[in-house]
Amino acid sequence: MKSNRILLFAGGSLGQWAIHHIKQEDWLVGVDRGSLFLVQHGFSPRLSIGDFDSVSPDEKAEIEQHSQSVSSCDPVMKDLTDTEMALTWALEQQPAEIVLVGALGSRFDHSLANVHLLQKALRADIPCKIVDENNEIRLIDSALTVERDHFSTLSLLPLSPEVTGITLHGFQYPLENATLRIGDTLGISNVLKADTGTISLRSGQLLVIKSKD
């Protein structure tokens, strides 16, 4: 596994906040219109990938001019979303971490599908998270240590039908060997009270969502 991170910039909600997530050593990948965002902010994506149906011909030419590599596909004759294609490529590189930026937006179907993509990284045992201006989303199946930061709340939602053995330490609302099922809201809006907190579980897949208003 390499020591670098890969940041995937998808075509969802993006803004100046997204630039602050970039570190000098990161590999940047543009996904469809996310590629345009990167090149228009002075970055040269290592890869720009997608069907590019959300950009104009002139914008696509701009992407091609400023990207180190471009992988284009037919917008109709394809089985995967652009973001899944990009994530598949990123997983093959075996990075230290993958960060999905612009993976959430006005299209709820795409946003939810991108949250489900966290399963692919989990199966590959590569740390992965989705970030936007107000949220950070991870998927775990064992344990996670979290630190106090600028996010005001932390919520737990099961992605599998049932998550068992959930234990929380360092939170305002602790849990001990709890079970959450799809549709349960018990894990919404917890608060970290200590400098660090631990989340552990016995079985299932649990979304850990940090949020700020």
mmCIF file with all atom_site columns, C-alpha atoms in Angstrom:
data_model
loop_
_atom_site.group_PDB
_atom_site.id
_atom_site.type_symbol
_atom_site.label_atom_id
_atom_site.label_alt_id
_atom_site.label_comp_id
_atom_site.label_asym_id
_atom_site.label_entity_id
_atom_site.label_seq_id
_atom_site.pdbx_PDB_ins_code
_atom_site.Cartn_x
_atom_site.Cartn_y
_atom_site.Cartn_z
_atom_site.occupancy
_atom_site.B_iso_or_equiv
_atom_site.pdbx_formal_charge
_atom_site.auth_seq_id
_atom_site.auth_comp_id
_atom_site.auth_asym_id
_atom_site.auth_atom_id
_atom_site.pdbx_PDB_model_num
ATOM 1   C CA . MET A 1 1   ? 0.000   0.000  0.000   1.00 0.00 ? 1   MET A CA 1
ATOM 2   C CA . LYS A 1 2   ? 1.311   3.444  -0.981  1.00 0.00 ? 2   LYS A CA 1
ATOM 3   C CA . SER A 1 3   ? 1.636   6.333  1.468   1.00 0.00 ? 3   SER A CA 1
ATOM 4   C CA . ASN A 1 4   ? -0.246  8.874  -0.654  1.00 0.00 ? 4   ASN A CA 1
ATOM 5   C CA . ARG A 1 5   ? -3.910  9.829  -0.573  1.00 0.00 ? 5   ARG A CA 1
ATOM 6   C CA . ILE A 1 6   ? -6.148  9.938  -3.615  1.00 0.00 ? 6   ILE A CA 1
ATOM 7   C CA . LEU A 1 7   ? -8.804  12.643 -3.734  1.00 0.00 ? 7   LEU A CA 1
ATOM 8   C CA . LEU A 1 8   ? -11.689 12.012 -6.123  1.00 0.00 ? 8   LEU A CA 1
ATOM 9   C CA . PHE A 1 9   ? -13.487 15.215 -7.138  1.00 0.00 ? 9   PHE A CA 1
ATOM 10  C CA . ALA A 1 10  ? -16.945 14.271 -8.366  1.00 0.00 ? 10  ALA A CA 1
ATOM 11  C CA . GLY A 1 11  ? -19.526 16.553 -9.942  1.00 0.00 ? 11  GLY A CA 1
ATOM 12  C CA . GLY A 1 12  ? -21.757 17.169 -6.934  1.00 0.00 ? 12  GLY A CA 1
ATOM 13  C CA . SER A 1 13  ? -21.663 20.165 -4.594  1.00 0.00 ? 13  SER A CA 1
ATOM 14  C CA . LEU A 1 14  ? -18.241 21.814 -4.742  1.00 0.00 ? 14  LEU A CA 1
ATOM 15  C CA . GLY A 1 15  ? -16.882 25.149 -3.578  1.00 0.00 ? 15  GLY A CA 1
ATOM 16  C CA . GLN A 1 16  ? -13.846 26.880 -2.190  1.00 0.00 ? 16  GLN A CA 1
ATOM 17  C CA . TRP A 1 17  ? -14.100 24.659 0.902   1.00 0.00 ? 17  TRP A CA 1
ATOM 18  C CA . ALA A 1 18  ? -13.086 21.690 -1.247  1.00 0.00 ? 18  ALA A CA 1
ATOM 19  C CA . ILE A 1 19  ? -9.704  23.231 -2.117  1.00 0.00 ? 19  ILE A CA 1
ATOM 20  C CA . HIS A 1 20  ? -8.726  23.250 1.559   1.00 0.00 ? 20  HIS A CA 1
ATOM 21  C CA . HIS A 1 21  ? -8.815  19.447 1.635   1.00 0.00 ? 21  HIS A CA 1
ATOM 22  C CA . ILE A 1 22  ? -5.965  19.192 -0.900  1.00 0.00 ? 22  ILE A CA 1
ATOM 23  C CA . LYS A 1 23  ? -2.456  18.497 0.355   1.00 0.00 ? 23  LYS A CA 1
ATOM 24  C CA . GLN A 1 24  ? 0.625   18.918 -1.795  1.00 0.00 ? 24  GLN A CA 1
ATOM 25  C CA . GLU A 1 25  ? 1.372   15.194 -2.046  1.00 0.00 ? 25  GLU A CA 1
ATOM 26  C CA . ASP A 1 26  ? -2.205  14.127 -2.880  1.00 0.00 ? 26  ASP A CA 1
ATOM 27  C CA . TRP A 1 27  ? -3.136  12.494 -6.167  1.00 0.00 ? 27  TRP A CA 1
ATOM 28  C CA . LEU A 1 28  ? -6.091  14.349 -7.669  1.00 0.00 ? 28  LEU A CA 1
ATOM 29  C CA . VAL A 1 29  ? -8.669  12.604 -9.826  1.00 0.00 ? 29  VAL A CA 1
ATOM 30  C CA . GLY A 1 30  ? -11.438 14.499 -11.577 1.00 0.00 ? 30  GLY A CA 1
ATOM 31  C CA . VAL A 1 31  ? -14.758 12.758 -12.155 1.00 0.00 ? 31  VAL A CA 1
ATOM 32  C CA . ASP A 1 32  ? -16.745 14.266 -15.019 1.00 0.00 ? 32  ASP A CA 1
ATOM 33  C CA . ARG A 1 33  ? -17.563 17.880 -14.021 1.00 0.00 ? 33  ARG A CA 1
ATOM 34  C CA . GLY A 1 34  ? -15.297 17.532 -11.002 1.00 0.00 ? 34  GLY A CA 1
ATOM 35  C CA . SER A 1 35  ? -12.419 17.567 -13.478 1.00 0.00 ? 35  SER A CA 1
ATOM 36  C CA . LEU A 1 36  ? -13.514 20.982 -14.710 1.00 0.00 ? 36  LEU A CA 1
ATOM 37  C CA . PHE A 1 37  ? -13.598 22.265 -11.128 1.00 0.00 ? 37  PHE A CA 1
ATOM 38  C CA . LEU A 1 38  ? -9.999  21.147 -10.607 1.00 0.00 ? 38  LEU A CA 1
ATOM 39  C CA . VAL A 1 39  ? -8.543  22.575 -13.821 1.00 0.00 ? 39  VAL A CA 1
ATOM 40  C CA . GLN A 1 40  ? -10.397 25.871 -13.408 1.00 0.00 ? 40  GLN A CA 1
ATOM 41  C CA . HIS A 1 41  ? -8.785  26.185 -9.968  1.00 0.00 ? 41  HIS A CA 1
ATOM 42  C CA . GLY A 1 42  ? -5.303  25.662 -11.359 1.00 0.00 ? 42  GLY A CA 1
ATOM 43  C CA . PHE A 1 43  ? -4.841  21.941 -10.713 1.00 0.00 ? 43  PHE A CA 1
ATOM 44  C CA . SER A 1 44  ? -3.742  19.270 -13.174 1.00 0.00 ? 44  SER A CA 1
ATOM 45  C CA . PRO A 1 45  ? -5.600  16.033 -12.354 1.00 0.00 ? 45  PRO A CA 1
ATOM 46  C CA . ARG A 1 46  ? -3.540  12.857 -12.524 1.00 0.00 ? 46  ARG A CA 1
ATOM 47  C CA . LEU A 1 47  ? -6.641  11.364 -14.153 1.00 0.00 ? 47  LEU A CA 1
ATOM 48  C CA . SER A 1 48  ? -9.902  12.785 -15.454 1.00 0.00 ? 48  SER A CA 1
ATOM 49  C CA . ILE A 1 49  ? -12.526 10.104 -15.940 1.00 0.00 ? 49  ILE A CA 1
ATOM 50  C CA . GLY A 1 50  ? -16.167 9.853  -16.962 1.00 0.00 ? 50  GLY A CA 1
ATOM 51  C CA . ASP A 1 51  ? -18.578 10.278 -19.838 1.00 0.00 ? 51  ASP A CA 1
ATOM 52  C CA . PHE A 1 52  ? -18.306 14.101 -19.545 1.00 0.00 ? 52  PHE A CA 1
ATOM 53  C CA . ASP A 1 53  ? -21.976 14.551 -20.366 1.00 0.00 ? 53  ASP A CA 1
ATOM 54  C CA . SER A 1 54  ? -22.205 17.411 -17.865 1.00 0.00 ? 54  SER A CA 1
ATOM 55  C CA . VAL A 1 55  ? -19.630 19.638 -19.598 1.00 0.00 ? 55  VAL A CA 1
ATOM 56  C CA . SER A 1 56  ? -19.658 21.441 -22.925 1.00 0.00 ? 56  SER A CA 1
ATOM 57  C CA . PRO A 1 57  ? -17.293 20.494 -25.780 1.00 0.00 ? 57  PRO A CA 1
ATOM 58  C CA . ASP A 1 58  ? -15.136 23.536 -24.970 1.00 0.00 ? 58  ASP A CA 1
ATOM 59  C CA . GLU A 1 59  ? -15.033 22.581 -21.291 1.00 0.00 ? 59  GLU A CA 1
ATOM 60  C CA . LYS A 1 60  ? -14.081 19.025 -22.165 1.00 0.00 ? 60  LYS A CA 1
ATOM 61  C CA . ALA A 1 61  ? -11.254 20.350 -24.333 1.00 0.00 ? 61  ALA A CA 1
ATOM 62  C CA . GLU A 1 62  ? -10.084 22.419 -21.352 1.00 0.00 ? 62  GLU A CA 1
ATOM 63  C CA . ILE A 1 63  ? -10.126 19.295 -19.184 1.00 0.00 ? 63  ILE A CA 1
ATOM 64  C CA . GLU A 1 64  ? -8.155  17.310 -21.763 1.00 0.00 ? 64  GLU A CA 1
ATOM 65  C CA . GLN A 1 65  ? -5.582  20.083 -22.105 1.00 0.00 ? 65  GLN A CA 1
ATOM 66  C CA . HIS A 1 66  ? -4.846  20.329 -18.388 1.00 0.00 ? 66  HIS A CA 1
ATOM 67  C CA . SER A 1 67  ? -5.160  16.694 -17.247 1.00 0.00 ? 67  SER A CA 1
ATOM 68  C CA . GLN A 1 68  ? -2.227  14.304 -17.126 1.00 0.00 ? 68  GLN A CA 1
ATOM 69  C CA . SER A 1 69  ? -4.474  11.491 -18.378 1.00 0.00 ? 69  SER A CA 1
ATOM 70  C CA . VAL A 1 70  ? -8.088  11.250 -19.572 1.00 0.00 ? 70  VAL A CA 1
ATOM 71  C CA . SER A 1 71  ? -10.348 8.186  -19.625 1.00 0.00 ? 71  SER A CA 1
ATOM 72  C CA . SER A 1 72  ? -13.587 8.860  -21.467 1.00 0.00 ? 72  SER A CA 1
ATOM 73  C CA . CYS A 1 73  ? -16.527 6.504  -21.942 1.00 0.00 ? 73  CYS A CA 1
ATOM 74  C CA . ASP A 1 74  ? -19.877 6.479  -23.732 1.00 0.00 ? 74  ASP A CA 1
ATOM 75  C CA . PRO A 1 75  ? -22.619 8.109  -21.603 1.00 0.00 ? 75  PRO A CA 1
ATOM 76  C CA . VAL A 1 76  ? -25.146 5.401  -22.504 1.00 0.00 ? 76  VAL A CA 1
ATOM 77  C CA . MET A 1 77  ? -23.226 2.170  -23.054 1.00 0.00 ? 77  MET A CA 1
ATOM 78  C CA . LYS A 1 78  ? -21.812 1.825  -19.561 1.00 0.00 ? 78  LYS A CA 1
ATOM 79  C CA . ASP A 1 79  ? -22.780 -0.117 -16.441 1.00 0.00 ? 79  ASP A CA 1
ATOM 80  C CA . LEU A 1 80  ? -21.049 1.936  -13.738 1.00 0.00 ? 80  LEU A CA 1
ATOM 81  C CA . THR A 1 81  ? -21.432 5.527  -12.617 1.00 0.00 ? 81  THR A CA 1
ATOM 82  C CA . ASP A 1 82  ? -18.489 7.815  -13.268 1.00 0.00 ? 82  ASP A CA 1
ATOM 83  C CA . THR A 1 83  ? -17.725 7.904  -9.540  1.00 0.00 ? 83  THR A CA 1
ATOM 84  C CA . GLU A 1 84  ? -17.666 4.110  -9.260  1.00 0.00 ? 84  GLU A CA 1
ATOM 85  C CA . MET A 1 85  ? -15.287 3.918  -12.233 1.00 0.00 ? 85  MET A CA 1
ATOM 86  C CA . ALA A 1 86  ? -13.017 6.460  -10.546 1.00 0.00 ? 86  ALA A CA 1
ATOM 87  C CA . LEU A 1 87  ? -13.156 4.663  -7.201  1.00 0.00 ? 87  LEU A CA 1
ATOM 88  C CA . THR A 1 88  ? -12.347 1.334  -8.863  1.00 0.00 ? 88  THR A CA 1
ATOM 89  C CA . TRP A 1 89  ? -9.260  2.905  -10.430 1.00 0.00 ? 89  TRP A CA 1
ATOM 90  C CA . ALA A 1 90  ? -8.260  4.488  -7.123  1.00 0.00 ? 90  ALA A CA 1
ATOM 91  C CA . LEU A 1 91  ? -8.575  1.191  -5.239  1.00 0.00 ? 91  LEU A CA 1
ATOM 92  C CA . GLU A 1 92  ? -6.291  -0.467 -7.781  1.00 0.00 ? 92  GLU A CA 1
ATOM 93  C CA . GLN A 1 93  ? -3.573  2.050  -6.860  1.00 0.00 ? 93  GLN A CA 1
ATOM 94  C CA . GLN A 1 94  ? -3.605  0.815  -3.231  1.00 0.00 ? 94  GLN A CA 1
ATOM 95  C CA . PRO A 1 95  ? -3.356  4.299  -1.651  1.00 0.00 ? 95  PRO A CA 1
ATOM 96  C CA . ALA A 1 96  ? -3.166  5.048  2.054   1.00 0.00 ? 96  ALA A CA 1
ATOM 97  C CA . GLU A 1 97  ? -6.599  6.692  1.904   1.00 0.00 ? 97  GLU A CA 1
ATOM 98  C CA . ILE A 1 98  ? -9.270  7.746  -0.568  1.00 0.00 ? 98  ILE A CA 1
ATOM 99  C CA . VAL A 1 99  ? -11.319 10.907 -0.083  1.00 0.00 ? 99  VAL A CA 1
ATOM 100 C CA . LEU A 1 100 ? -14.461 11.515 -2.132  1.00 0.00 ? 100 LEU A CA 1
ATOM 101 C CA . VAL A 1 101 ? -15.132 15.232 -2.612  1.00 0.00 ? 101 VAL A CA 1
ATOM 102 C CA . GLY A 1 102 ? -18.233 16.460 -4.427  1.00 0.00 ? 102 GLY A CA 1
ATOM 103 C CA . ALA A 1 103 ? -19.879 13.060 -3.999  1.00 0.00 ? 103 ALA A CA 1
ATOM 104 C CA . LEU A 1 104 ? -22.984 14.621 -2.404  1.00 0.00 ? 104 LEU A CA 1
ATOM 105 C CA . GLY A 1 105 ? -25.325 17.020 -4.122  1.00 0.00 ? 105 GLY A CA 1
ATOM 106 C CA . SER A 1 106 ? -28.835 17.699 -5.392  1.00 0.00 ? 106 SER A CA 1
ATOM 107 C CA . ARG A 1 107 ? -29.212 14.247 -6.983  1.00 0.00 ? 107 ARG A CA 1
ATOM 108 C CA . PHE A 1 108 ? -30.183 12.097 -3.998  1.00 0.00 ? 108 PHE A CA 1
ATOM 109 C CA . ASP A 1 109 ? -29.864 8.885  -6.011  1.00 0.00 ? 109 ASP A CA 1
ATOM 110 C CA . HIS A 1 110 ? -26.246 9.677  -6.851  1.00 0.00 ? 110 HIS A CA 1
ATOM 111 C CA . SER A 1 111 ? -25.528 10.832 -3.293  1.00 0.00 ? 111 SER A CA 1
ATOM 112 C CA . LEU A 1 112 ? -26.925 7.616  -1.814  1.00 0.00 ? 112 LEU A CA 1
ATOM 113 C CA . ALA A 1 113 ? -25.136 5.476  -4.405  1.00 0.00 ? 113 ALA A CA 1
ATOM 114 C CA . ASN A 1 114 ? -21.859 7.193  -3.507  1.00 0.00 ? 114 ASN A CA 1
ATOM 115 C CA . VAL A 1 115 ? -22.413 6.467  0.187   1.00 0.00 ? 115 VAL A CA 1
ATOM 116 C CA . HIS A 1 116 ? -22.931 2.814  -0.773  1.00 0.00 ? 116 HIS A CA 1
ATOM 117 C CA . LEU A 1 117 ? -19.614 2.921  -2.642  1.00 0.00 ? 117 LEU A CA 1
ATOM 118 C CA . LEU A 1 118 ? -17.884 3.124  0.732   1.00 0.00 ? 118 LEU A CA 1
ATOM 119 C CA . GLN A 1 119 ? -18.536 -0.630 0.906   1.00 0.00 ? 119 GLN A CA 1
ATOM 120 C CA . LYS A 1 120 ? -16.105 -1.227 -1.969  1.00 0.00 ? 120 LYS A CA 1
ATOM 121 C CA . ALA A 1 121 ? -13.290 0.484  -0.083  1.00 0.00 ? 121 ALA A CA 1
ATOM 122 C CA . LEU A 1 122 ? -14.217 -1.310 3.136   1.00 0.00 ? 122 LEU A CA 1
ATOM 123 C CA . ARG A 1 123 ? -13.968 -4.675 1.383   1.00 0.00 ? 123 ARG A CA 1
ATOM 124 C CA . ALA A 1 124 ? -10.592 -3.643 -0.029  1.00 0.00 ? 124 ALA A CA 1
ATOM 125 C CA . ASP A 1 125 ? -9.422  -2.617 3.468   1.00 0.00 ? 125 ASP A CA 1
ATOM 126 C CA . ILE A 1 126 ? -8.527  0.884  2.269   1.00 0.00 ? 126 ILE A CA 1
ATOM 127 C CA . PRO A 1 127 ? -9.636  3.842  4.443   1.00 0.00 ? 127 PRO A CA 1
ATOM 128 C CA . CYS A 1 128 ? -12.173 5.960  2.599   1.00 0.00 ? 128 CYS A CA 1
ATOM 129 C CA . LYS A 1 129 ? -14.416 8.883  3.476   1.00 0.00 ? 129 LYS A CA 1
ATOM 130 C CA . ILE A 1 130 ? -16.847 11.268 1.831   1.00 0.00 ? 130 ILE A CA 1
ATOM 131 C CA . VAL A 1 131 ? -16.512 14.950 2.691   1.00 0.00 ? 131 VAL A CA 1
ATOM 132 C CA . ASP A 1 132 ? -18.515 18.025 1.859   1.00 0.00 ? 132 ASP A CA 1
ATOM 133 C CA . GLU A 1 133 ? -18.788 21.474 3.411   1.00 0.00 ? 133 GLU A CA 1
ATOM 134 C CA . ASN A 1 134 ? -20.735 20.228 6.435   1.00 0.00 ? 134 ASN A CA 1
ATOM 135 C CA . ASN A 1 135 ? -20.213 16.470 6.698   1.00 0.00 ? 135 ASN A CA 1
ATOM 136 C CA . GLU A 1 136 ? -17.670 13.669 6.868   1.00 0.00 ? 136 GLU A CA 1
ATOM 137 C CA . ILE A 1 137 ? -18.920 10.121 6.277   1.00 0.00 ? 137 ILE A CA 1
ATOM 138 C CA . ARG A 1 138 ? -17.100 6.861  6.959   1.00 0.00 ? 138 ARG A CA 1
ATOM 139 C CA . LEU A 1 139 ? -18.188 3.227  6.965   1.00 0.00 ? 139 LEU A CA 1
ATOM 140 C CA . ILE A 1 140 ? -16.803 0.811  9.560   1.00 0.00 ? 140 ILE A CA 1
ATOM 141 C CA . ASP A 1 141 ? -17.197 -2.874 10.408  1.00 0.00 ? 141 ASP A CA 1
ATOM 142 C CA . SER A 1 142 ? -14.971 -3.090 13.485  1.00 0.00 ? 142 SER A CA 1
ATOM 143 C CA . ALA A 1 143 ? -13.628 -0.128 15.478  1.00 0.00 ? 143 ALA A CA 1
ATOM 144 C CA . LEU A 1 144 ? -12.812 3.538  14.987  1.00 0.00 ? 144 LEU A CA 1
ATOM 145 C CA . THR A 1 145 ? -11.177 6.210  17.129  1.00 0.00 ? 145 THR A CA 1
ATOM 146 C CA . VAL A 1 146 ? -12.415 9.757  16.550  1.00 0.00 ? 146 VAL A CA 1
ATOM 147 C CA . GLU A 1 147 ? -10.943 13.035 17.754  1.00 0.00 ? 147 GLU A CA 1
ATOM 148 C CA . ARG A 1 148 ? -12.647 16.238 18.827  1.00 0.00 ? 148 ARG A CA 1
ATOM 149 C CA . ASP A 1 149 ? -12.693 18.666 15.887  1.00 0.00 ? 149 ASP A CA 1
ATOM 150 C CA . HIS A 1 150 ? -14.871 21.329 14.265  1.00 0.00 ? 150 HIS A CA 1
ATOM 151 C CA . PHE A 1 151 ? -17.800 18.969 13.748  1.00 0.00 ? 151 PHE A CA 1
ATOM 152 C CA . SER A 1 152 ? -20.506 19.475 16.381  1.00 0.00 ? 152 SER A CA 1
ATOM 153 C CA . THR A 1 153 ? -22.320 16.142 16.156  1.00 0.00 ? 153 THR A CA 1
ATOM 154 C CA . LEU A 1 154 ? -21.634 12.530 15.289  1.00 0.00 ? 154 LEU A CA 1
ATOM 155 C CA . SER A 1 155 ? -24.336 10.133 14.132  1.00 0.00 ? 155 SER A CA 1
ATOM 156 C CA . LEU A 1 156 ? -24.371 6.377  13.670  1.00 0.00 ? 156 LEU A CA 1
ATOM 157 C CA . LEU A 1 157 ? -26.613 4.744  11.075  1.00 0.00 ? 157 LEU A CA 1
ATOM 158 C CA . PRO A 1 158 ? -26.598 1.067  10.074  1.00 0.00 ? 158 PRO A CA 1
ATOM 159 C CA . LEU A 1 159 ? -25.899 0.360  6.421   1.00 0.00 ? 159 LEU A CA 1
ATOM 160 C CA . SER A 1 160 ? -26.375 -3.369 6.871   1.00 0.00 ? 160 SER A CA 1
ATOM 161 C CA . PRO A 1 161 ? -29.804 -4.600 8.064   1.00 0.00 ? 161 PRO A CA 1
ATOM 162 C CA . GLU A 1 162 ? -28.460 -4.961 11.599  1.00 0.00 ? 162 GLU A CA 1
ATOM 163 C CA . VAL A 1 163 ? -25.361 -3.830 13.479  1.00 0.00 ? 163 VAL A CA 1
ATOM 164 C CA . THR A 1 164 ? -24.658 -5.533 16.795  1.00 0.00 ? 164 THR A CA 1
ATOM 165 C CA . GLY A 1 165 ? -22.351 -5.020 19.756  1.00 0.00 ? 165 GLY A CA 1
ATOM 166 C CA . ILE A 1 166 ? -22.068 -1.243 19.356  1.00 0.00 ? 166 ILE A CA 1
ATOM 167 C CA . THR A 1 167 ? -20.090 0.276  22.220  1.00 0.00 ? 167 THR A CA 1
ATOM 168 C CA . LEU A 1 168 ? -19.231 3.970  22.584  1.00 0.00 ? 168 LEU A CA 1
ATOM 169 C CA . HIS A 1 169 ? -16.724 5.550  24.959  1.00 0.00 ? 169 HIS A CA 1
ATOM 170 C CA . GLY A 1 170 ? -16.056 9.285  25.332  1.00 0.00 ? 170 GLY A CA 1
ATOM 171 C CA . PHE A 1 171 ? -19.495 10.403 24.107  1.00 0.00 ? 171 PHE A CA 1
ATOM 172 C CA . GLN A 1 172 ? -22.312 12.301 25.801  1.00 0.00 ? 172 GLN A CA 1
ATOM 173 C CA . TYR A 1 173 ? -24.625 9.373  25.099  1.00 0.00 ? 173 TYR A CA 1
ATOM 174 C CA . PRO A 1 174 ? -22.644 6.159  25.627  1.00 0.00 ? 174 PRO A CA 1
ATOM 175 C CA . LEU A 1 175 ? -23.746 2.774  24.337  1.00 0.00 ? 175 LEU A CA 1
ATOM 176 C CA . GLU A 1 176 ? -22.785 -0.664 25.590  1.00 0.00 ? 176 GLU A CA 1
ATOM 177 C CA . ASN A 1 177 ? -23.289 -3.708 23.369  1.00 0.00 ? 177 ASN A CA 1
ATOM 178 C CA . ALA A 1 178 ? -26.211 -2.024 21.578  1.00 0.00 ? 178 ALA A CA 1
ATOM 179 C CA . THR A 1 179 ? -27.938 -3.116 18.384  1.00 0.00 ? 179 THR A CA 1
ATOM 180 C CA . LEU A 1 180 ? -29.067 -0.790 15.598  1.00 0.00 ? 180 LEU A CA 1
ATOM 181 C CA . ARG A 1 181 ? -31.322 -1.871 12.757  1.00 0.00 ? 181 ARG A CA 1
ATOM 182 C CA . ILE A 1 182 ? -32.245 -0.128 9.528   1.00 0.00 ? 182 ILE A CA 1
ATOM 183 C CA . GLY A 1 183 ? -34.790 2.529  10.460  1.00 0.00 ? 183 GLY A CA 1
ATOM 184 C CA . ASP A 1 184 ? -33.536 3.054  14.026  1.00 0.00 ? 184 ASP A CA 1
ATOM 185 C CA . THR A 1 185 ? -32.658 6.664  14.944  1.00 0.00 ? 185 THR A CA 1
ATOM 186 C CA . LEU A 1 186 ? -31.053 6.004  18.329  1.00 0.00 ? 186 LEU A CA 1
ATOM 187 C CA . GLY A 1 187 ? -27.605 6.846  16.923  1.00 0.00 ? 187 GLY A CA 1
ATOM 188 C CA . ILE A 1 188 ? -28.476 10.322 15.625  1.00 0.00 ? 188 ILE A CA 1
ATOM 189 C CA . SER A 1 189 ? -26.745 13.472 16.948  1.00 0.00 ? 189 SER A CA 1
ATOM 190 C CA . ASN A 1 190 ? -24.333 12.252 19.585  1.00 0.00 ? 190 ASN A CA 1
ATOM 191 C CA . VAL A 1 191 ? -21.619 14.560 20.949  1.00 0.00 ? 191 VAL A CA 1
ATOM 192 C CA . LEU A 1 192 ? -17.991 13.793 21.702  1.00 0.00 ? 192 LEU A CA 1
ATOM 193 C CA . LYS A 1 193 ? -17.250 14.865 25.296  1.00 0.00 ? 193 LYS A CA 1
ATOM 194 C CA . ALA A 1 194 ? -13.650 13.660 25.631  1.00 0.00 ? 194 ALA A CA 1
ATOM 195 C CA . ASP A 1 195 ? -10.719 14.626 23.413  1.00 0.00 ? 195 ASP A CA 1
ATOM 196 C CA . THR A 1 196 ? -11.058 11.239 21.712  1.00 0.00 ? 196 THR A CA 1
ATOM 197 C CA . GLY A 1 197 ? -13.849 8.711  21.511  1.00 0.00 ? 197 GLY A CA 1
ATOM 198 C CA . THR A 1 198 ? -14.022 5.090  20.458  1.00 0.00 ? 198 THR A CA 1
ATOM 199 C CA . ILE A 1 199 ? -16.677 3.295  18.454  1.00 0.00 ? 199 ILE A CA 1
ATOM 200 C CA . SER A 1 200 ? -16.609 -0.486 18.300  1.00 0.00 ? 200 SER A CA 1
ATOM 201 C CA . LEU A 1 201 ? -19.031 -3.110 17.021  1.00 0.00 ? 201 LEU A CA 1
ATOM 202 C CA . ARG A 1 202 ? -19.292 -6.861 16.749  1.00 0.00 ? 202 ARG A CA 1
ATOM 203 C CA . SER A 1 203 ? -21.046 -7.377 13.406  1.00 0.00 ? 203 SER A CA 1
ATOM 204 C CA . GLY A 1 204 ? -22.523 -5.394 10.543  1.00 0.00 ? 204 GLY A CA 1
ATOM 205 C CA . GLN A 1 205 ? -21.617 -2.176 8.744   1.00 0.00 ? 205 GLN A CA 1
ATOM 206 C CA . LEU A 1 206 ? -22.055 1.176  10.455  1.00 0.00 ? 206 LEU A CA 1
ATOM 207 C CA . LEU A 1 207 ? -22.005 4.651  8.928   1.00 0.00 ? 207 LEU A CA 1
ATOM 208 C CA . VAL A 1 208 ? -20.190 7.200  11.095  1.00 0.00 ? 208 VAL A CA 1
ATOM 209 C CA . ILE A 1 209 ? -21.333 10.684 10.088  1.00 0.00 ? 209 ILE A CA 1
ATOM 210 C CA . LYS A 1 210 ? -19.745 13.830 11.512  1.00 0.00 ? 210 LYS A CA 1
ATOM 211 C CA . SER A 1 211 ? -21.788 16.970 10.866  1.00 0.00 ? 211 SER A CA 1
ATOM 212 C CA . LYS A 1 212 ? -21.915 20.680 11.570  1.00 0.00 ? 212 LYS A CA 1
ATOM 213 C CA . ASP A 1 213 ? -24.802 23.100 11.039  1.00 0.00 ? 213 ASP A CA 1
#
